[in-house]
């Protein structure tokens, strides 16, 4: 048998290399193989970046061992020469060149030893050499497409080296074979480095260095080109993993390195586009998750976490980041609402609650300044109050119709109804007088009240009961405003002595005591705003005048309003939070805001009055607030 290395061993190595090259081809073409062998597109259905396969090779893979061919011993004598010539010619015609002792080359070599000048033998051996050279060329050509071709080329080389070592064609072939072997060895080293994740992206050799060396030895060879494609894909995969970890700066760095491997291939550009799409999808997902978290109790901190991740991966001034930051800012101050928003809430018994306006969070200076000559000690000392949370406030005072729904639903009896009287305005005397049979159903003169008028003749505890009923009906926190909240909503950002600033009220701004006002019998106010008239004597229907800067009606006029605080003679030791200042069991409550019958001094923003919680009259009503 010819002394060649095991064909089985060569086949094993050839198949492993072939598999490696196939993987590299798949990488460079943008496809991978699924587990069932079907070709699948790298673009994942969930929008994630493509996963490029990494070339791996078997641990025992190596270039085929050197091949040394020795012609088998064949006995030739005068009696079998013609027979062996015939057998050699038949083998040559059938393409059996050197595999065994019945093949053309061993037979002709044996015949040449006994008859070196025999023309027929010389011709036959020449023909065999021609066939070997042709087969050698085919084997070398096959190396690009079939790694096992190198083994065949080496076997042919070992044969022609014996047949005609001085033949120029043999010499050229062996030189070419050596070049191929060196190039393949460099490629194999590159594949091994790649398998060990030694890509060589920083210019210190590695897989890329070996593949480039292979190409320098044999320009254009497919195995090295495919190896570079595999190295490029490995770098792209690193970029994808970095992107999966939201590290897009590192992903860009890996892509920049990958772009240097095959600058003109276009693969990295496609990967950049894909990762950019993934990045945008991730940014959108974080924005959506952040917004969704805001609808859950305590979700602001969760949303801030999503925003932090978004800002880490988003370009500067990204619209999604701006939107989420604004939504978090709003949610931290307003929950699910927006400043200026008007809403009503469904009642369990049917219908809707009062219209509420979301006023902005902020701060103000509460109480009278030292320079306010009209102020009393009860309005001092002034202090700064800040509200970090917005508040929903009824657009106007509670109306007769709204209060009637509460009475009808609960059967509640107000203080005035229980004791059988209240205080009304008497047109004949121009004074406030006690009148029997007057309660919430009556107007300021004791006549039946229209539905749209603010409810009168209610005490502080009646107002509390209405707010508690609203809370029970809606499941939300309705209550009377604190004194600090009332002054904040009354001022609506205006620091002046009056809710509108300085001087007389602007035309149409509210129902105040104006010098131009006239009662049904022709009375005029003795202490009023000069030059002002609003056409009303007594409370006007709710929301008859212009709203203030927060969109609230009649906070500064029409009727004064109960608040949630107990009365204290000054603001010393008042809570800095702006919450209602309450002493358990207190009998005196605070009334704020001027009314239709208040003097200019009582219409100031800081004016306050202490009154028995059971007081009912024609000048005091109330409105509610809802915590958000």
Coordinates of C-alpha atoms in Angstrom, one line a residue:
X1 CA 0.0 0.0 0.0
X2 CA 1.2 3.6 -0.6
X3 CA 2.7 5.3 2.4
X4 CA 0.3 8.1 2.7
X5 CA -1.3 9.5 5.9
X6 CA -4.7 8.0 6.8
X7 CA -7.4 9.0 4.4
X8 CA -9.9 8.8 7.1
X9 CA -8.0 11.2 9.3
X10 CA -7.7 13.6 6.4
X11 CA -11.4 13.3 5.7
X12 CA -12.2 14.1 9.3
X13 CA -10.1 17.2 9.3
X14 CA -11.5 18.3 5.9
X15 CA -15.0 18.0 7.1
X16 CA -14.3 20.1 10.2
X17 CA -12.7 22.8 8.2
X18 CA -15.5 22.7 5.7
X19 CA -18.0 23.2 8.5
X20 CA -16.0 26.2 9.7
X21 CA -15.9 27.8 6.3
X22 CA -19.6 27.2 5.8
X23 CA -20.2 29.0 9.1
X24 CA -18.1 31.9 8.0
X25 CA -20.0 32.0 4.7
X26 CA -23.3 32.1 6.6
X27 CA -21.9 34.9 8.8
X28 CA -20.9 37.0 5.9
X29 CA -24.2 36.5 4.1
X30 CA -26.2 37.5 7.2
X31 CA -27.8 34.2 7.8
X32 CA -27.5 31.5 10.5
X33 CA -28.8 28.0 10.9
X34 CA -31.6 27.0 13.1
X35 CA -31.6 23.9 15.1
X36 CA -33.5 21.9 12.5
X37 CA -31.1 23.0 9.7
X38 CA -33.4 25.5 8.2
X39 CA -31.9 28.8 7.1
X40 CA -33.3 31.7 9.2
X41 CA -32.9 35.4 8.8
X42 CA -30.8 37.1 11.5
X43 CA -33.4 39.8 12.1
X44 CA -35.2 38.6 15.2
X45 CA -39.0 39.0 15.3
X46 CA -38.9 40.9 18.5
X47 CA -36.8 43.7 17.1
X48 CA -33.6 42.6 18.9
X49 CA -30.3 42.8 17.1
X50 CA -29.3 39.9 15.0
X51 CA -27.2 37.2 16.6
X52 CA -24.2 36.4 14.4
X53 CA -22.8 32.9 14.9
X54 CA -19.2 32.6 16.0
X55 CA -16.9 30.2 14.2
X56 CA -15.8 27.2 16.2
X57 CA -13.4 24.4 15.3
X58 CA -12.6 21.1 16.8
X59 CA -9.9 20.9 19.4
X60 CA -7.9 18.4 17.3
X61 CA -8.1 20.1 14.0
X62 CA -4.8 20.8 12.2
X63 CA -3.4 21.0 8.7
X64 CA -3.1 17.5 7.1
X65 CA 0.2 15.9 8.0
X66 CA 3.0 15.9 5.5
X67 CA 2.4 13.2 2.8
X68 CA 5.2 11.0 1.6
X69 CA 4.3 8.7 -1.2
X70 CA 6.4 5.6 -2.1
X71 CA 5.7 3.5 -5.1
X72 CA 4.6 0.0 -4.1
X73 CA 7.0 -2.8 -5.1
X74 CA 5.9 -4.6 -8.3
X75 CA 7.8 -7.5 -9.8
X76 CA 8.5 -7.0 -13.5
X77 CA 10.1 -9.6 -15.8
X78 CA 10.1 -10.5 -19.5
X79 CA 7.2 -12.7 -19.0
X80 CA 4.7 -10.1 -17.6
X81 CA 5.9 -6.8 -19.2
X82 CA 3.3 -6.8 -21.9
X83 CA 0.6 -7.7 -19.4
X84 CA 1.7 -4.9 -17.0
X85 CA 1.8 -2.4 -19.9
X86 CA -1.8 -3.4 -20.8
X87 CA -2.9 -3.1 -17.2
X88 CA -1.1 0.3 -16.9
X89 CA -2.9 1.6 -20.0
X90 CA -6.3 0.4 -18.8
X91 CA -5.7 2.1 -15.4
X92 CA -4.7 5.3 -17.1
X93 CA -7.7 5.3 -19.3
X94 CA -9.9 4.7 -16.3
X95 CA -8.3 7.5 -14.3
X96 CA -6.7 5.2 -11.7
X97 CA -3.4 6.9 -11.2
X98 CA -1.8 6.0 -7.9
X99 CA -4.1 4.6 -5.4
X100 CA -2.7 1.0 -5.4
X101 CA -0.3 -1.4 -7.1
X102 CA -2.7 -1.9 -10.0
X103 CA -2.9 1.8 -10.8
X104 CA -1.1 3.5 -13.7
X105 CA 1.8 5.4 -12.0
X106 CA 3.1 2.5 -9.9
X107 CA 2.9 0.2 -12.9
X108 CA 4.7 2.6 -15.3
X109 CA 7.4 3.4 -12.6
X110 CA 8.1 -0.3 -12.2
X111 CA 8.2 -0.9 -15.9
X112 CA 10.5 2.1 -16.4
X113 CA 13.0 0.5 -14.0
X114 CA 13.3 -2.5 -16.3
X115 CA 13.0 -0.7 -19.7
X116 CA 13.8 3.0 -19.3
X117 CA 14.0 3.6 -23.0
X118 CA 10.8 1.8 -24.0
X119 CA 8.9 4.4 -26.0
X120 CA 5.5 2.9 -25.0
X121 CA 6.5 3.1 -21.3
X122 CA 7.9 6.6 -21.6
X123 CA 4.7 7.7 -23.4
X124 CA 2.5 6.1 -20.8
X125 CA 4.4 7.6 -17.9
X126 CA 4.3 11.0 -19.6
X127 CA 0.5 10.7 -20.1
X128 CA 0.2 9.7 -16.4
X129 CA 2.2 12.8 -15.4
X130 CA -0.1 15.0 -17.5
X131 CA -3.1 13.5 -15.8
X132 CA -1.4 14.0 -12.4
X133 CA -0.7 17.7 -13.2
X134 CA -4.3 18.2 -14.3
X135 CA -5.6 16.5 -11.1
X136 CA -3.2 18.6 -9.0
X137 CA -4.6 21.8 -10.5
X138 CA -8.2 20.6 -9.8
X139 CA -7.3 19.7 -6.3
X140 CA -5.8 23.2 -5.6
X141 CA -8.8 24.8 -7.2
X142 CA -11.0 22.7 -5.0
X143 CA -9.3 24.0 -1.8
X144 CA -11.3 27.2 -1.9
X145 CA -14.7 25.4 -2.0
X146 CA -13.8 22.1 -0.3
X147 CA -11.1 22.1 2.4
X148 CA -10.5 18.4 1.8
X149 CA -9.1 19.4 -1.6
X150 CA -5.8 20.4 0.2
X151 CA -5.4 16.8 1.3
X152 CA -5.8 15.6 -2.3
X153 CA -3.5 18.3 -3.6
X154 CA -0.8 17.1 -1.1
X155 CA -1.3 13.5 -2.1
X156 CA -0.9 14.4 -5.8
X157 CA 2.2 16.5 -4.9
X158 CA 3.8 13.6 -3.1
X159 CA 3.3 11.5 -6.2
X160 CA 4.6 14.0 -8.8
X161 CA 7.6 14.6 -6.6
X162 CA 8.5 11.0 -7.1
X163 CA 7.5 10.8 -10.8
X164 CA 9.2 13.9 -12.2
X165 CA 10.9 16.1 -9.5
X166 CA 12.7 18.2 -12.1
X167 CA 9.7 18.8 -14.3
X168 CA 9.1 22.6 -14.4
X169 CA 5.4 21.9 -14.0
X170 CA 6.0 19.9 -10.9
X171 CA 8.3 22.5 -9.5
X172 CA 5.7 25.2 -10.1
X173 CA 2.9 23.0 -8.7
X174 CA 4.9 22.2 -5.5
X175 CA 5.7 25.9 -5.0
X176 CA 2.0 26.7 -5.4
X177 CA 1.1 23.9 -3.0
X178 CA 3.5 25.3 -0.4
X179 CA 1.9 28.7 -0.7
X180 CA -1.6 27.2 -0.2
X181 CA -0.4 25.3 2.8
X182 CA 1.1 28.4 4.4
X183 CA -2.0 30.4 3.7
X184 CA -4.2 27.6 5.1
X185 CA -2.1 27.2 8.1
X186 CA -2.4 31.0 8.9
X187 CA -6.1 30.7 8.3
X188 CA -6.3 27.8 10.7
X189 CA -4.4 29.7 13.4
X190 CA -6.9 32.5 12.9
X191 CA -9.8 30.2 13.3
X192 CA -8.3 28.8 16.5
X193 CA -7.8 32.3 17.8
X194 CA -11.4 33.1 16.9
X195 CA -12.6 30.0 18.7
X196 CA -10.8 31.3 21.8
X197 CA -12.4 34.7 21.4
X198 CA -9.0 36.2 20.6
X199 CA -10.2 38.4 17.7
X200 CA -7.3 40.7 17.6
X201 CA -9.4 43.9 17.4
X202 CA -6.8 46.0 19.1
X203 CA -4.1 45.3 16.6
X204 CA -2.1 42.7 18.6
X205 CA -2.5 39.8 16.2
X206 CA -5.3 37.4 17.1
X207 CA -7.7 36.0 14.5
X208 CA -7.7 39.2 12.4
X209 CA -3.9 39.2 12.2
X210 CA -3.7 35.6 11.1
X211 CA -6.3 36.0 8.5
X212 CA -4.6 39.1 7.1
X213 CA -1.3 37.2 7.0
X214 CA -3.1 34.4 5.1
X215 CA -4.3 36.9 2.6
X216 CA -0.9 38.4 2.3
X217 CA 0.5 35.0 1.5
X218 CA -2.3 34.1 -1.0
X219 CA -4.4 37.2 -1.9
X220 CA -8.1 36.6 -2.3
X221 CA -8.2 33.1 -0.7
X222 CA -11.7 32.3 0.4
X223 CA -10.9 30.7 3.8
X224 CA -9.1 33.9 5.0
X225 CA -11.8 36.1 3.6
X226 CA -14.5 34.0 5.3
X227 CA -12.4 34.1 8.5
X228 CA -12.4 37.9 8.4
X229 CA -16.1 37.8 7.9
X230 CA -16.4 35.6 11.0
X231 CA -14.1 38.0 13.0
X232 CA -16.2 40.9 11.9
X233 CA -19.4 39.0 13.0
X234 CA -17.8 38.3 16.4
X235 CA -17.2 42.0 16.9
X236 CA -20.7 42.7 15.8
X237 CA -22.0 40.2 18.3
X238 CA -20.1 41.9 21.1
X239 CA -21.8 45.1 20.0
X240 CA -25.1 43.4 20.2
X241 CA -24.4 42.1 23.7
X242 CA -23.4 45.5 24.8
X243 CA -26.7 46.9 23.3
X244 CA -28.6 44.2 25.1
X245 CA -27.1 45.5 28.3
X246 CA -28.1 49.1 27.3
X247 CA -24.4 50.0 26.9
X248 CA -24.7 51.7 23.5
X249 CA -21.4 53.6 23.9
X250 CA -19.6 50.3 24.1
X251 CA -21.7 48.9 21.3
X252 CA -20.5 51.8 19.1
X253 CA -16.9 51.1 20.0
X254 CA -17.2 47.5 19.0
X255 CA -18.9 48.5 15.7
X256 CA -16.1 50.9 15.0
X257 CA -13.6 48.1 15.4
X258 CA -15.7 45.8 13.2
X259 CA -15.8 48.4 10.5
X260 CA -12.0 48.3 10.2
X261 CA -12.1 44.5 9.4
X262 CA -13.8 44.7 6.1
X263 CA -14.4 48.4 5.3
X264 CA -16.2 47.9 2.1
X265 CA -18.5 45.0 3.1
X266 CA -21.4 47.0 4.3
X267 CA -22.2 44.5 7.1
X268 CA -21.4 46.9 9.9
X269 CA -23.6 49.5 8.4
X270 CA -26.5 47.1 8.5
X271 CA -25.6 46.2 12.1
X272 CA -25.5 49.8 13.1
X273 CA -29.0 50.3 11.6
X274 CA -30.3 47.3 13.3
X275 CA -28.8 48.3 16.7
X276 CA -30.1 51.8 16.2
X277 CA -33.6 50.4 15.7
X278 CA -33.3 48.3 18.8
X279 CA -32.1 51.4 20.7
X280 CA -35.1 53.4 19.6
X281 CA -37.4 50.5 20.5
X282 CA -35.7 50.3 23.9
X283 CA -36.1 54.0 24.4
X284 CA -39.7 53.8 23.5
X285 CA -40.2 50.8 25.8
X286 CA -38.7 52.6 28.8
X287 CA -40.8 55.7 28.1
X288 CA -44.0 53.5 27.9
X289 CA -43.0 51.6 31.1
X290 CA -42.3 54.8 32.9
X291 CA -45.7 56.3 31.9
X292 CA -47.5 53.1 32.8
X293 CA -45.9 53.1 36.2
X294 CA -47.3 56.6 36.9
X295 CA -50.8 55.2 37.0
X296 CA -49.9 52.9 40.0
X297 CA -49.8 54.1 43.6
X298 CA -46.2 54.9 44.4
X299 CA -45.2 54.5 40.8
X300 CA -43.3 57.8 40.5
X301 CA -40.1 56.3 41.9
X302 CA -40.4 53.4 39.5
X303 CA -40.9 55.8 36.6
X304 CA -37.8 57.7 37.7
X305 CA -35.8 54.5 37.5
X306 CA -37.0 54.0 33.9
X307 CA -36.1 57.6 33.1
X308 CA -32.6 57.1 34.5
X309 CA -32.1 54.1 32.2
X310 CA -33.6 56.0 29.3
X311 CA -31.2 59.0 29.8
X312 CA -28.3 56.6 29.9
X313 CA -29.0 55.2 26.4
X314 CA -30.9 58.1 24.7
X315 CA -29.2 60.8 22.7
X316 CA -29.3 64.3 24.1
X317 CA -32.7 66.1 24.0
X318 CA -34.4 62.9 23.0
X319 CA -38.2 63.5 22.8
X320 CA -39.1 60.3 24.7
X321 CA -36.8 61.4 27.6
X322 CA -38.3 64.9 27.6
X323 CA -41.8 63.5 27.6
X324 CA -41.2 61.1 30.4
X325 CA -39.5 63.7 32.5
X326 CA -42.4 66.1 32.1
X327 CA -44.9 63.3 32.9
X328 CA -43.0 62.4 36.0
X329 CA -42.8 66.0 37.1
X330 CA -46.6 66.3 36.6
X331 CA -47.3 63.0 38.3
X332 CA -45.1 63.9 41.3
X333 CA -47.1 67.1 41.8
X334 CA -50.5 66.2 40.3
X335 CA -50.9 62.4 40.1
X336 CA -52.9 61.6 37.0
X337 CA -54.0 65.2 36.5
X338 CA -52.6 68.3 34.9
X339 CA -52.6 71.9 36.2
X340 CA -55.7 73.8 34.9
X341 CA -57.5 70.5 34.2
X342 CA -61.3 70.6 35.0
X343 CA -63.0 67.4 35.9
X344 CA -66.0 65.9 37.7
X345 CA -66.3 62.5 39.3
X346 CA -69.1 60.0 39.2
X347 CA -71.2 59.6 42.4
X348 CA -72.1 56.1 43.5
X349 CA -75.8 57.1 43.6
X350 CA -75.6 58.4 40.1
X351 CA -74.8 61.7 38.5
X352 CA -71.6 63.7 38.9
X353 CA -69.9 65.6 41.7
X354 CA -68.9 69.3 41.5
X355 CA -66.6 70.6 38.8
X356 CA -63.1 70.7 40.1
X357 CA -60.1 72.7 38.8
X358 CA -56.5 71.5 39.4
X359 CA -54.5 74.4 40.7
X360 CA -50.7 74.4 40.4
X361 CA -48.3 73.5 43.2
X362 CA -46.1 76.4 44.4
X363 CA -45.4 78.7 47.3
X364 CA -46.5 82.1 48.6
X365 CA -46.1 84.4 51.6
X366 CA -49.1 83.9 53.8
X367 CA -50.4 86.7 56.2
X368 CA -50.2 90.4 56.3
X369 CA -47.0 92.3 55.8
X370 CA -45.8 94.7 58.5
X371 CA -46.6 97.7 56.2
X372 CA -50.3 96.7 55.9
X373 CA -52.1 99.3 58.0
X374 CA -55.5 97.6 57.7
X375 CA -54.2 94.3 59.0
X376 CA -54.8 93.0 62.6
X377 CA -52.5 90.9 64.8
X378 CA -54.7 87.9 63.8
X379 CA -53.1 88.1 60.3
X380 CA -49.5 88.0 61.5
X381 CA -46.8 86.9 61.6
X382 CA -46.5 86.3 57.9
X383 CA -44.7 83.1 56.8
X384 CA -43.8 81.3 53.6
X385 CA -45.9 78.3 52.7
X386 CA -45.0 75.9 50.0
X387 CA -47.2 73.2 48.4
X388 CA -45.3 70.5 46.7
X389 CA -48.5 68.9 45.5
X390 CA -51.2 70.4 43.4
X391 CA -54.8 70.5 44.6
X392 CA -58.2 70.1 43.0
X393 CA -60.5 72.9 44.0
X394 CA -64.3 73.3 43.3
X395 CA -64.7 75.9 40.5
X396 CA -67.2 77.8 42.6
X397 CA -69.0 77.6 46.0
X398 CA -71.3 74.7 46.5
X399 CA -74.7 75.6 45.1
X400 CA -78.2 75.0 46.4
X401 CA -78.7 72.2 43.8
X402 CA -75.5 70.4 44.8
X403 CA -76.3 70.6 48.5
X404 CA -79.8 69.4 47.9
X405 CA -78.5 66.2 46.3
X406 CA -76.6 65.6 49.5
X407 CA -79.6 66.2 51.7
X408 CA -81.9 64.0 49.6
X409 CA -79.4 61.2 49.6
X410 CA -78.6 61.2 53.3
X411 CA -81.5 62.8 55.1
X412 CA -79.1 65.1 56.9
X413 CA -80.5 67.9 58.9
X414 CA -78.5 71.1 59.0
X415 CA -77.9 73.2 62.1
X416 CA -80.3 76.0 60.9
X417 CA -83.0 73.4 60.2
X418 CA -82.6 71.8 63.6
X419 CA -82.8 75.1 65.6
X420 CA -85.4 76.6 63.2
X421 CA -83.7 79.9 62.3
X422 CA -80.8 81.7 60.6
X423 CA -79.6 85.2 59.9
X424 CA -80.8 87.0 56.8
X425 CA -80.4 90.5 55.2
X426 CA -83.4 92.8 55.9
X427 CA -83.9 95.2 53.1
X428 CA -86.0 97.6 55.2
X429 CA -83.4 98.1 57.9
X430 CA -80.4 97.4 55.8
X431 CA -79.1 95.0 58.6
X432 CA -78.6 91.3 59.1
X433 CA -81.4 90.0 61.3
X434 CA -82.6 86.7 62.7
X435 CA -85.5 85.0 60.9
X436 CA -87.3 81.9 61.9
X437 CA -87.9 79.0 59.4
X438 CA -84.8 79.8 57.4
X439 CA -82.2 77.1 56.4
X440 CA -80.2 76.0 53.4
X441 CA -83.2 76.2 51.0
X442 CA -83.4 80.0 51.4
X443 CA -81.5 82.9 49.9
X444 CA -80.0 85.9 51.6
X445 CA -83.4 87.5 52.2
X446 CA -85.0 84.3 53.5
X447 CA -86.9 83.6 50.3
X448 CA -86.7 80.2 48.4
X449 CA -83.2 80.1 46.8
X450 CA -82.6 79.3 43.1
X451 CA -80.6 76.2 42.4
X452 CA -77.7 78.1 40.9
X453 CA -77.1 80.3 43.9
X454 CA -74.4 79.4 46.4
X455 CA -75.9 77.6 49.4
X456 CA -76.2 79.8 52.5
X457 CA -77.3 79.3 56.1
X458 CA -74.9 76.4 56.6
X459 CA -72.4 76.0 59.5
X460 CA -68.9 74.6 59.4
X461 CA -70.1 71.2 60.5
X462 CA -72.7 71.1 57.8
X463 CA -69.9 71.9 55.3
X464 CA -67.8 69.1 56.7
X465 CA -70.7 66.7 56.4
X466 CA -71.1 67.5 52.7
X467 CA -67.4 67.0 52.0
X468 CA -67.4 63.7 53.9
X469 CA -70.4 62.5 51.8
X470 CA -68.6 63.4 48.6
X471 CA -65.6 61.4 49.8
X472 CA -67.8 58.4 50.5
X473 CA -69.6 58.7 47.1
X474 CA -66.4 59.0 45.1
X475 CA -63.8 57.1 47.1
X476 CA -61.6 60.2 47.0
X477 CA -60.3 62.6 49.7
X478 CA -62.8 65.5 49.6
X479 CA -62.7 68.1 52.4
X480 CA -62.8 71.8 53.2
X481 CA -59.6 73.7 52.2
X482 CA -57.1 74.6 54.9
X483 CA -56.8 78.3 55.6
X484 CA -53.4 78.3 53.9
X485 CA -54.8 76.6 50.8
X486 CA -57.6 79.2 50.7
X487 CA -55.3 82.2 50.8
X488 CA -53.1 80.5 48.1
X489 CA -56.1 79.9 45.8
X490 CA -57.4 83.4 46.6
X491 CA -54.2 85.1 45.6
X492 CA -53.6 82.9 42.6
X493 CA -50.0 84.2 42.5
X494 CA -50.8 87.9 43.3
X495 CA -48.8 89.2 46.3
X496 CA -50.7 92.4 46.6
X497 CA -53.1 93.5 49.4
X498 CA -56.1 92.5 47.4
X499 CA -56.6 89.3 45.3
X500 CA -56.3 91.4 42.2
X501 CA -53.4 93.5 43.4
X502 CA -53.8 97.2 44.2
X503 CA -56.7 99.7 44.1
X504 CA -60.3 99.1 43.1
X505 CA -61.3 95.7 41.6
X506 CA -61.1 95.3 37.8
X507 CA -64.5 95.5 36.1
X508 CA -66.4 92.3 36.2
X509 CA -63.9 90.6 38.5
X510 CA -66.3 89.7 41.3
X511 CA -69.3 90.5 43.5
X512 CA -67.9 93.0 46.0
X513 CA -69.3 96.1 47.8
X514 CA -69.0 98.8 45.2
X515 CA -70.0 102.4 45.5
X516 CA -72.1 102.0 42.4
X517 CA -74.1 99.0 43.7
X518 CA -77.7 99.7 44.7
X519 CA -80.2 97.6 46.6
X520 CA -83.8 96.9 45.4
X521 CA -84.9 99.8 47.6
X522 CA -82.1 102.1 46.5
X523 CA -79.7 101.6 49.3
X524 CA -75.9 102.1 48.8
X525 CA -72.9 100.9 50.7
X526 CA -71.4 103.3 53.2
X527 CA -67.9 101.7 53.0
X528 CA -67.3 100.4 49.5
X529 CA -64.8 100.4 46.6
X530 CA -65.1 103.8 44.9
X531 CA -66.1 103.7 41.3
X532 CA -66.9 100.0 41.3
X533 CA -70.2 98.4 40.6
X534 CA -71.0 94.7 39.8
X535 CA -74.8 95.0 39.4
X536 CA -75.5 92.5 42.3
X537 CA -76.9 93.1 45.7
X538 CA -76.7 89.9 47.6
X539 CA -75.1 86.7 46.3
X540 CA -75.1 86.2 42.6
X541 CA -75.5 82.8 40.9
X542 CA -72.2 80.8 41.1
X543 CA -69.6 81.6 38.4
X544 CA -71.3 84.9 37.3
X545 CA -68.0 86.8 37.2
X546 CA -64.6 86.3 35.7
X547 CA -62.4 83.5 37.2
X548 CA -59.1 84.3 38.8
X549 CA -55.7 83.2 37.6
X550 CA -56.2 79.6 38.8
X551 CA -59.6 79.4 37.0
X552 CA -61.6 79.6 40.2
X553 CA -64.8 81.7 40.5
X554 CA -65.9 83.9 43.4
X555 CA -63.0 83.1 45.8
X556 CA -62.7 86.8 46.7
X557 CA -66.3 87.7 46.7
X558 CA -70.0 86.6 46.5
X559 CA -69.9 84.7 49.8
X560 CA -67.3 84.2 52.5
X561 CA -66.3 80.6 53.0
X562 CA -65.7 78.1 55.8
X563 CA -62.3 76.5 55.9
X564 CA -61.0 73.5 57.9
X565 CA -59.0 75.3 60.5
X566 CA -59.8 76.1 64.1
X567 CA -59.6 79.7 65.1
X568 CA -56.3 80.9 66.5
X569 CA -55.6 84.5 67.4
X570 CA -52.4 84.7 65.4
X571 CA -50.2 82.6 63.2
X572 CA -47.6 82.0 65.9
X573 CA -46.9 78.2 66.0
X574 CA -49.0 77.7 62.9
X575 CA -48.0 74.6 60.9
X576 CA -45.4 75.3 58.2
X577 CA -46.9 72.7 55.9
X578 CA -50.1 74.6 55.1
X579 CA -52.3 71.9 56.5
X580 CA -55.4 72.8 58.5
X581 CA -54.5 73.9 62.0
X582 CA -57.0 71.9 64.1
X583 CA -57.5 71.4 67.8
X584 CA -59.7 68.5 68.7
X585 CA -63.1 69.6 69.8
X586 CA -62.6 73.3 68.9
X587 CA -65.8 75.3 68.7
X588 CA -64.5 78.3 66.7
X589 CA -63.7 77.9 63.0
X590 CA -62.1 80.2 60.4
X591 CA -64.0 82.1 57.7
X592 CA -62.0 83.4 54.8
X593 CA -62.7 85.6 51.7
X594 CA -64.8 88.7 51.3
X595 CA -68.5 88.4 50.5
X596 CA -71.2 90.5 48.7
X597 CA -71.5 92.6 51.9
X598 CA -67.9 92.8 53.1
X599 CA -66.1 96.1 53.4
X600 CA -62.9 96.7 51.4
X601 CA -60.8 95.9 54.5
X602 CA -62.5 92.5 54.7
X603 CA -61.9 91.8 51.1
X604 CA -58.1 91.9 51.5
X605 CA -56.3 88.6 50.7
X606 CA -55.1 88.2 54.3
X607 CA -58.4 89.0 56.1
X608 CA -59.7 86.2 58.4
X609 CA -62.5 85.8 60.9
X610 CA -63.1 83.5 63.8
X611 CA -66.7 82.3 64.1
X612 CA -68.7 79.7 66.1
X613 CA -68.8 76.5 64.0
X614 CA -72.6 76.6 64.3
X615 CA -72.9 80.1 62.9
X616 CA -75.3 80.4 59.9
X617 CA -76.1 83.5 58.0
X618 CA -76.7 85.1 54.6
X619 CA -73.0 85.8 53.9
X620 CA -71.1 82.5 54.4
X621 CA -71.1 79.4 52.2
X622 CA -68.3 77.0 51.4
X623 CA -66.5 75.1 48.6
X624 CA -64.6 71.8 48.7
X625 CA -61.2 70.6 47.7
X626 CA -60.0 67.2 46.6
X627 CA -56.5 65.8 47.3
X628 CA -54.7 64.4 44.2

